[in-house]
PDB file of C-alpha atoms in Angstrom:
ATOM      1  CA  UNK A  26     -52.500   5.988 -24.819  1.00  0.00           C
ATOM      2  CA  UNK A  27     -49.551   6.214 -27.215  1.00  0.00           C
ATOM      3  CA  UNK A  28     -47.195   5.973 -24.261  1.00  0.00           C
ATOM      4  CA  UNK A  29     -48.898   2.834 -23.036  1.00  0.00           C
ATOM      5  CA  UNK A  30     -48.476   1.183 -26.446  1.00  0.00           C
ATOM      6  CA  UNK A  31     -44.775   2.051 -26.572  1.00  0.00           C
ATOM      7  CA  UNK A  32     -44.344   0.771 -23.055  1.00  0.00           C
ATOM      8  CA  UNK A  33     -46.026  -2.539 -23.966  1.00  0.00           C
ATOM      9  CA  UNK A  34     -43.872  -2.905 -27.105  1.00  0.00           C
ATOM     10  CA  UNK A  35     -40.730  -2.154 -25.070  1.00  0.00           C
ATOM     11  CA  UNK A  36     -41.678  -4.727 -22.418  1.00  0.00           C
ATOM     12  CA  UNK A  37     -42.303  -7.392 -25.081  1.00  0.00           C
ATOM     13  CA  UNK A  38     -38.951  -6.706 -26.724  1.00  0.00           C
ATOM     14  CA  UNK A  39     -37.151  -6.922 -23.387  1.00  0.00           C
ATOM     15  CA  UNK A  40     -38.904 -10.159 -22.472  1.00  0.00           C
ATOM     16  CA  UNK A  41     -38.092 -11.702 -25.860  1.00  0.00           C
ATOM     17  CA  UNK A  42     -34.445 -10.597 -25.689  1.00  0.00           C
ATOM     18  CA  UNK A  43     -33.898 -12.106 -22.252  1.00  0.00           C
ATOM     19  CA  UNK A  44     -35.029 -15.594 -23.200  1.00  0.00           C
ATOM     20  CA  UNK A  45     -32.453 -18.193 -22.170  1.00  0.00           C
ATOM     21  CA  UNK A  46     -31.359 -20.557 -24.893  1.00  0.00           C
ATOM     22  CA  UNK A  47     -29.798 -23.858 -23.879  1.00  0.00           C
ATOM     23  CA  UNK A  48     -26.045 -24.052 -24.228  1.00  0.00           C
ATOM     24  CA  UNK A  49     -24.919 -25.928 -27.317  1.00  0.00           C
ATOM     25  CA  UNK A  50     -23.656 -29.457 -26.762  1.00  0.00           C
ATOM     26  CA  UNK A  51     -19.930 -29.999 -27.046  1.00  0.00           C
ATOM     27  CA  UNK A  52     -18.771 -31.924 -30.087  1.00  0.00           C
ATOM     28  CA  UNK A  53     -17.076 -35.247 -29.310  1.00  0.00           C
ATOM     29  CA  UNK A  54     -13.973 -34.041 -31.163  1.00  0.00           C
ATOM     30  CA  UNK A  55     -13.778 -31.002 -28.856  1.00  0.00           C
ATOM     31  CA  UNK A  56     -14.189 -33.157 -25.781  1.00  0.00           C
ATOM     32  CA  UNK A  57     -11.195 -35.307 -26.679  1.00  0.00           C
ATOM     33  CA  UNK A  58      -9.062 -32.389 -27.779  1.00  0.00           C
ATOM     34  CA  UNK A  59      -9.671 -30.084 -24.801  1.00  0.00           C
ATOM     35  CA  UNK A  60     -10.300 -32.550 -21.982  1.00  0.00           C
ATOM     36  CA  UNK A  61      -7.651 -32.850 -19.265  1.00  0.00           C
ATOM     37  CA  UNK A  62      -4.686 -35.112 -19.946  1.00  0.00           C
ATOM     38  CA  UNK A  63      -2.774 -34.549 -16.703  1.00  0.00           C
ATOM     39  CA  UNK A  64      -3.171 -33.248 -13.179  1.00  0.00           C
ATOM     40  CA  UNK A  65      -0.781 -31.804 -10.648  1.00  0.00           C
ATOM     41  CA  UNK A  66      -0.984 -30.560  -7.095  1.00  0.00           C
ATOM     42  CA  UNK A  67       0.085 -26.932  -7.296  1.00  0.00           C
ATOM     43  CA  UNK A  68       3.522 -26.891  -5.623  1.00  0.00           C
ATOM     44  CA  UNK A  69       3.553 -23.240  -4.580  1.00  0.00           C
ATOM     45  CA  UNK A  70       0.061 -22.533  -3.278  1.00  0.00           C
ATOM     46  CA  UNK A  71      -0.681 -25.905  -1.646  1.00  0.00           C
ATOM     47  CA  UNK A  72       0.288 -25.361   1.977  1.00  0.00           C
ATOM     48  CA  UNK A  73      -0.624 -25.524   5.646  1.00  0.00           C
ATOM     49  CA  UNK A  74      -3.274 -22.860   6.360  1.00  0.00           C
ATOM     50  CA  UNK A  75      -5.048 -21.081   9.207  1.00  0.00           C
ATOM     51  CA  UNK A  76      -8.661 -20.550   8.054  1.00  0.00           C
ATOM     52  CA  UNK A  77     -10.098 -19.354  11.363  1.00  0.00           C
ATOM     53  CA  UNK A  78      -7.559 -16.600  12.046  1.00  0.00           C
ATOM     54  CA  UNK A  79      -6.689 -17.903  15.526  1.00  0.00           C
ATOM     55  CA  UNK A  80      -2.964 -18.204  14.744  1.00  0.00           C
ATOM     56  CA  UNK A  81      -3.004 -22.029  14.671  1.00  0.00           C
ATOM     57  CA  UNK A  82      -3.037 -24.065  11.451  1.00  0.00           C
ATOM     58  CA  UNK A  83      -6.378 -25.715  10.708  1.00  0.00           C
ATOM     59  CA  UNK A  84      -5.325 -27.999   7.882  1.00  0.00           C
ATOM     60  CA  UNK A  85      -3.964 -28.027   4.363  1.00  0.00           C
ATOM     61  CA  UNK A  86      -5.327 -26.105   1.414  1.00  0.00           C
ATOM     62  CA  UNK A  87      -4.683 -28.245  -1.641  1.00  0.00           C
ATOM     63  CA  UNK A  88      -4.934 -26.733  -5.106  1.00  0.00           C
ATOM     64  CA  UNK A  89      -5.054 -29.078  -8.059  1.00  0.00           C
ATOM     65  CA  UNK A  90      -4.769 -28.065 -11.662  1.00  0.00           C
ATOM     66  CA  UNK A  91      -5.513 -29.904 -14.868  1.00  0.00           C
ATOM     67  CA  UNK A  92      -3.938 -29.368 -18.263  1.00  0.00           C
ATOM     68  CA  UNK A  93      -5.144 -30.368 -21.697  1.00  0.00           C
ATOM     69  CA  UNK A  94      -2.964 -31.741 -24.488  1.00  0.00           C
ATOM     70  CA  UNK A  95      -1.808 -28.195 -25.303  1.00  0.00           C
ATOM     71  CA  UNK A  96      -0.599 -27.649 -21.707  1.00  0.00           C
ATOM     72  CA  UNK A  97      -3.360 -25.095 -21.189  1.00  0.00           C
ATOM     73  CA  UNK A  98      -5.492 -25.024 -18.018  1.00  0.00           C
ATOM     74  CA  UNK A  99      -8.525 -27.283 -18.231  1.00  0.00           C
ATOM     75  CA  UNK A 100     -11.515 -28.103 -16.073  1.00  0.00           C
ATOM     76  CA  UNK A 101     -12.512 -31.614 -15.078  1.00  0.00           C
ATOM     77  CA  UNK A 102     -15.392 -33.378 -13.400  1.00  0.00           C
ATOM     78  CA  UNK A 103     -15.111 -36.347 -11.079  1.00  0.00           C
ATOM     79  CA  UNK A 104     -13.960 -36.998  -7.527  1.00  0.00           C
ATOM     80  CA  UNK A 105     -10.682 -36.296  -5.737  1.00  0.00           C
ATOM     81  CA  UNK A 106      -9.092 -38.196  -2.863  1.00  0.00           C
ATOM     82  CA  UNK A 107      -6.233 -36.843  -0.753  1.00  0.00           C
ATOM     83  CA  UNK A 108      -3.954 -38.605   1.743  1.00  0.00           C
ATOM     84  CA  UNK A 109      -1.272 -37.111   4.007  1.00  0.00           C
ATOM     85  CA  UNK A 110       1.900 -39.036   4.833  1.00  0.00           C
ATOM     86  CA  UNK A 111       5.009 -38.507   6.920  1.00  0.00           C
ATOM     87  CA  UNK A 112       7.993 -37.409   4.845  1.00  0.00           C
ATOM     88  CA  UNK A 113      10.934 -39.822   4.506  1.00  0.00           C
ATOM     89  CA  UNK A 114      13.946 -37.972   3.101  1.00  0.00           C
ATOM     90  CA  UNK A 115      16.385 -39.803   0.816  1.00  0.00           C
ATOM     91  CA  UNK A 116      13.907 -42.566  -0.102  1.00  0.00           C
ATOM     92  CA  UNK A 117      12.745 -43.325  -3.658  1.00  0.00           C
ATOM     93  CA  UNK A 118       9.182 -43.163  -2.347  1.00  0.00           C
ATOM     94  CA  UNK A 119       9.155 -40.321   0.200  1.00  0.00           C
ATOM     95  CA  UNK A 120       5.811 -41.408   1.673  1.00  0.00           C
ATOM     96  CA  UNK A 121       6.179 -42.711   5.201  1.00  0.00           C
ATOM     97  CA  UNK A 122       3.355 -43.737   7.502  1.00  0.00           C
ATOM     98  CA  UNK A 123      -0.029 -42.271   6.649  1.00  0.00           C
ATOM     99  CA  UNK A 124      -0.725 -39.415   9.043  1.00  0.00           C
ATOM    100  CA  UNK A 125      -4.395 -38.883   8.256  1.00  0.00           C
ATOM    101  CA  UNK A 126      -6.971 -39.032   5.536  1.00  0.00           C
ATOM    102  CA  UNK A 127      -8.335 -39.890   3.192  1.00  0.00           C
ATOM    103  CA  UNK A 128     -10.267 -36.766   2.372  1.00  0.00           C
ATOM    104  CA  UNK A 129     -12.626 -36.821  -0.587  1.00  0.00           C
ATOM    105  CA  UNK A 130     -14.046 -33.991  -2.645  1.00  0.00           C
ATOM    106  CA  UNK A 131     -16.467 -33.948  -5.523  1.00  0.00           C
ATOM    107  CA  UNK A 132     -16.450 -31.922  -8.735  1.00  0.00           C
ATOM    108  CA  UNK A 133     -19.511 -33.468 -10.353  1.00  0.00           C
ATOM    109  CA  UNK A 134     -22.180 -30.764 -10.140  1.00  0.00           C
ATOM    110  CA  UNK A 135     -22.160 -27.219 -11.452  1.00  0.00           C
ATOM    111  CA  UNK A 136     -22.417 -25.874  -7.878  1.00  0.00           C
ATOM    112  CA  UNK A 137     -19.375 -27.910  -6.787  1.00  0.00           C
ATOM    113  CA  UNK A 138     -17.432 -26.635  -9.791  1.00  0.00           C
ATOM    114  CA  UNK A 139     -18.281 -23.019  -8.959  1.00  0.00           C
ATOM    115  CA  UNK A 140     -17.518 -23.426  -5.254  1.00  0.00           C
ATOM    116  CA  UNK A 141     -14.030 -24.879  -5.802  1.00  0.00           C
ATOM    117  CA  UNK A 142     -12.795 -23.120  -8.978  1.00  0.00           C
ATOM    118  CA  UNK A 143     -10.180 -20.388  -8.552  1.00  0.00           C
ATOM    119  CA  UNK A 144     -10.254 -18.208 -11.681  1.00  0.00           C
ATOM    120  CA  UNK A 145      -6.993 -16.449 -10.894  1.00  0.00           C
ATOM    121  CA  UNK A 146      -4.903 -19.610 -10.575  1.00  0.00           C
ATOM    122  CA  UNK A 147      -7.043 -21.863 -12.837  1.00  0.00           C
ATOM    123  CA  UNK A 148      -7.107 -24.483 -10.086  1.00  0.00           C
ATOM    124  CA  UNK A 149      -9.608 -26.267  -7.886  1.00  0.00           C
ATOM    125  CA  UNK A 150      -9.288 -25.588  -4.156  1.00  0.00           C
ATOM    126  CA  UNK A 151      -9.843 -28.238  -1.482  1.00  0.00           C
ATOM    127  CA  UNK A 152      -9.645 -27.509   2.237  1.00  0.00           C
ATOM    128  CA  UNK A 153      -8.361 -30.559   4.071  1.00  0.00           C
ATOM    129  CA  UNK A 154      -9.060 -30.069   7.797  1.00  0.00           C
ATOM    130  CA  UNK A 155      -6.460 -31.569  10.141  1.00  0.00           C
ATOM    131  CA  UNK A 156      -6.179 -30.103  13.634  1.00  0.00           C
ATOM    132  CA  UNK A 157      -2.823 -31.760  14.429  1.00  0.00           C
ATOM    133  CA  UNK A 158      -0.987 -30.413  11.385  1.00  0.00           C
ATOM    134  CA  UNK A 159       2.287 -28.714  12.242  1.00  0.00           C
ATOM    135  CA  UNK A 160       3.962 -25.975  10.256  1.00  0.00           C
ATOM    136  CA  UNK A 161       7.438 -27.087  11.348  1.00  0.00           C
ATOM    137  CA  UNK A 162       7.132 -30.549   9.824  1.00  0.00           C
ATOM    138  CA  UNK A 163       7.452 -31.871   6.266  1.00  0.00           C
ATOM    139  CA  UNK A 164       4.608 -33.942   4.806  1.00  0.00           C
ATOM    140  CA  UNK A 165       3.836 -35.763   1.575  1.00  0.00           C
ATOM    141  CA  UNK A 166       0.416 -35.010   0.116  1.00  0.00           C
ATOM    142  CA  UNK A 167      -0.895 -37.524  -2.411  1.00  0.00           C
ATOM    143  CA  UNK A 168      -3.913 -36.933  -4.639  1.00  0.00           C
ATOM    144  CA  UNK A 169      -5.910 -39.194  -6.918  1.00  0.00           C
ATOM    145  CA  UNK A 170      -8.629 -37.919  -9.251  1.00  0.00           C
ATOM    146  CA  UNK A 171     -11.211 -40.260 -10.775  1.00  0.00           C
ATOM    147  CA  UNK A 172     -13.057 -39.108 -13.891  1.00  0.00           C
ATOM    148  CA  UNK A 173     -14.773 -42.440 -14.596  1.00  0.00           C
ATOM    149  CA  UNK A 174     -18.112 -41.254 -13.199  1.00  0.00           C
ATOM    150  CA  UNK A 175     -18.706 -38.923 -16.130  1.00  0.00           C
ATOM    151  CA  UNK A 176     -17.194 -40.964 -18.954  1.00  0.00           C
ATOM    152  CA  UNK A 177     -18.221 -44.540 -18.289  1.00  0.00           C
ATOM    153  CA  UNK A 178     -14.596 -45.727 -18.559  1.00  0.00           C
ATOM    154  CA  UNK A 179     -11.679 -45.573 -16.165  1.00  0.00           C
ATOM    155  CA  UNK A 180      -9.736 -42.334 -16.301  1.00  0.00           C
ATOM    156  CA  UNK A 181      -7.585 -41.470 -13.292  1.00  0.00           C
ATOM    157  CA  UNK A 182      -4.842 -38.989 -12.480  1.00  0.00           C
ATOM    158  CA  UNK A 183      -2.304 -39.200  -9.643  1.00  0.00           C
ATOM    159  CA  UNK A 184       0.187 -36.763  -8.131  1.00  0.00           C
ATOM    160  CA  UNK A 185       2.084 -36.155  -4.907  1.00  0.00           C
ATOM    161  CA  UNK A 186       4.197 -33.344  -3.507  1.00  0.00           C
ATOM    162  CA  UNK A 187       6.313 -32.668  -0.460  1.00  0.00           C
ATOM    163  CA  UNK A 188       4.855 -29.878   1.648  1.00  0.00           C
ATOM    164  CA  UNK A 189       7.917 -28.298   3.184  1.00  0.00           C
ATOM    165  CA  UNK A 190       7.910 -26.952   6.712  1.00  0.00           C
ATOM    166  CA  UNK A 191       7.498 -23.211   6.924  1.00  0.00           C
ATOM    167  CA  UNK A 192       8.154 -22.811  10.637  1.00  0.00           C
ATOM    168  CA  UNK A 193      11.754 -24.047  10.631  1.00  0.00           C
ATOM    169  CA  UNK A 194      14.440 -21.468  11.188  1.00  0.00           C
ATOM    170  CA  UNK A 195      16.751 -21.348   8.209  1.00  0.00           C
ATOM    171  CA  UNK A 196      20.434 -20.922   9.080  1.00  0.00           C
ATOM    172  CA  UNK A 197      21.770 -17.685   7.680  1.00  0.00           C
ATOM    173  CA  UNK A 198      25.411 -18.309   8.493  1.00  0.00           C
ATOM    174  CA  UNK A 199      25.541 -15.228  10.693  1.00  0.00           C
ATOM    175  CA  UNK A 200      26.798 -15.053  14.286  1.00  0.00           C
ATOM    176  CA  UNK A 201      23.240 -15.268  15.651  1.00  0.00           C
ATOM    177  CA  UNK A 202      23.138 -18.912  14.475  1.00  0.00           C
ATOM    178  CA  UNK A 203      26.268 -19.855  16.394  1.00  0.00           C
ATOM    179  CA  UNK A 204      26.281 -20.275  20.156  1.00  0.00           C
ATOM    180  CA  UNK A 205      30.028 -19.619  20.184  1.00  0.00           C
ATOM    181  CA  UNK A 206      29.752 -16.389  18.188  1.00  0.00           C
ATOM    182  CA  UNK A 207      32.616 -14.793  20.129  1.00  0.00           C
ATOM    183  CA  UNK A 208      35.023 -17.534  19.025  1.00  0.00           C
ATOM    184  CA  UNK A 209      33.896 -17.557  15.386  1.00  0.00           C
ATOM    185  CA  UNK A 210      36.167 -15.906  12.842  1.00  0.00           C
ATOM    186  CA  UNK A 211      34.900 -12.630  11.435  1.00  0.00           C
ATOM    187  CA  UNK A 212      33.946 -12.871   7.779  1.00  0.00           C
ATOM    188  CA  UNK A 213      32.756  -9.297   7.419  1.00  0.00           C
ATOM    189  CA  UNK A 214      35.025  -6.273   7.121  1.00  0.00           C
ATOM    190  CA  UNK A 215      35.529  -4.454  10.364  1.00  0.00           C
ATOM    191  CA  UNK A 216      35.640  -0.660  10.386  1.00  0.00           C
ATOM    192  CA  UNK A 217      38.962   0.752  11.721  1.00  0.00           C
TER     193      UNK A 217
END
């Protein structure tokens, strides 16, 4: 009987302790201070990817990051649009003809935020499927992010990067790069 009472008291305490309280609302001052002020496409980790493991690239994995006014990582809600262009070297605007796109992605709901957020890199990940993407070709990826859906006023960010080819053979300057290797002068010491 005494055990049953203690068990009931313990159950009531556990039930009362597990009650979910709503999260406190963010103060308007906090929202302006810690909201994103700029966006960039991550230049290192945005690249052509093979998601299926068949040895052929399936598209581009784009990672975008936001920073607040303190240059710290920030989260954002809204919608993203990506476009892929041919790369024109030595032009002020390196975007050539549009290759494909646009792709759109949403970051409006809590589930979308959780599905795309990368905690390690503090970025949002977007898989942009494109079967004809080639690893030996340079592209320009442009992104636009629209936050106006959650604020009632226009707030947009833009960025673009050059995705450099990873399949091109880099010249090393060694004899294997020269078809006339026998005629090339030796630049390495030769053992007697």
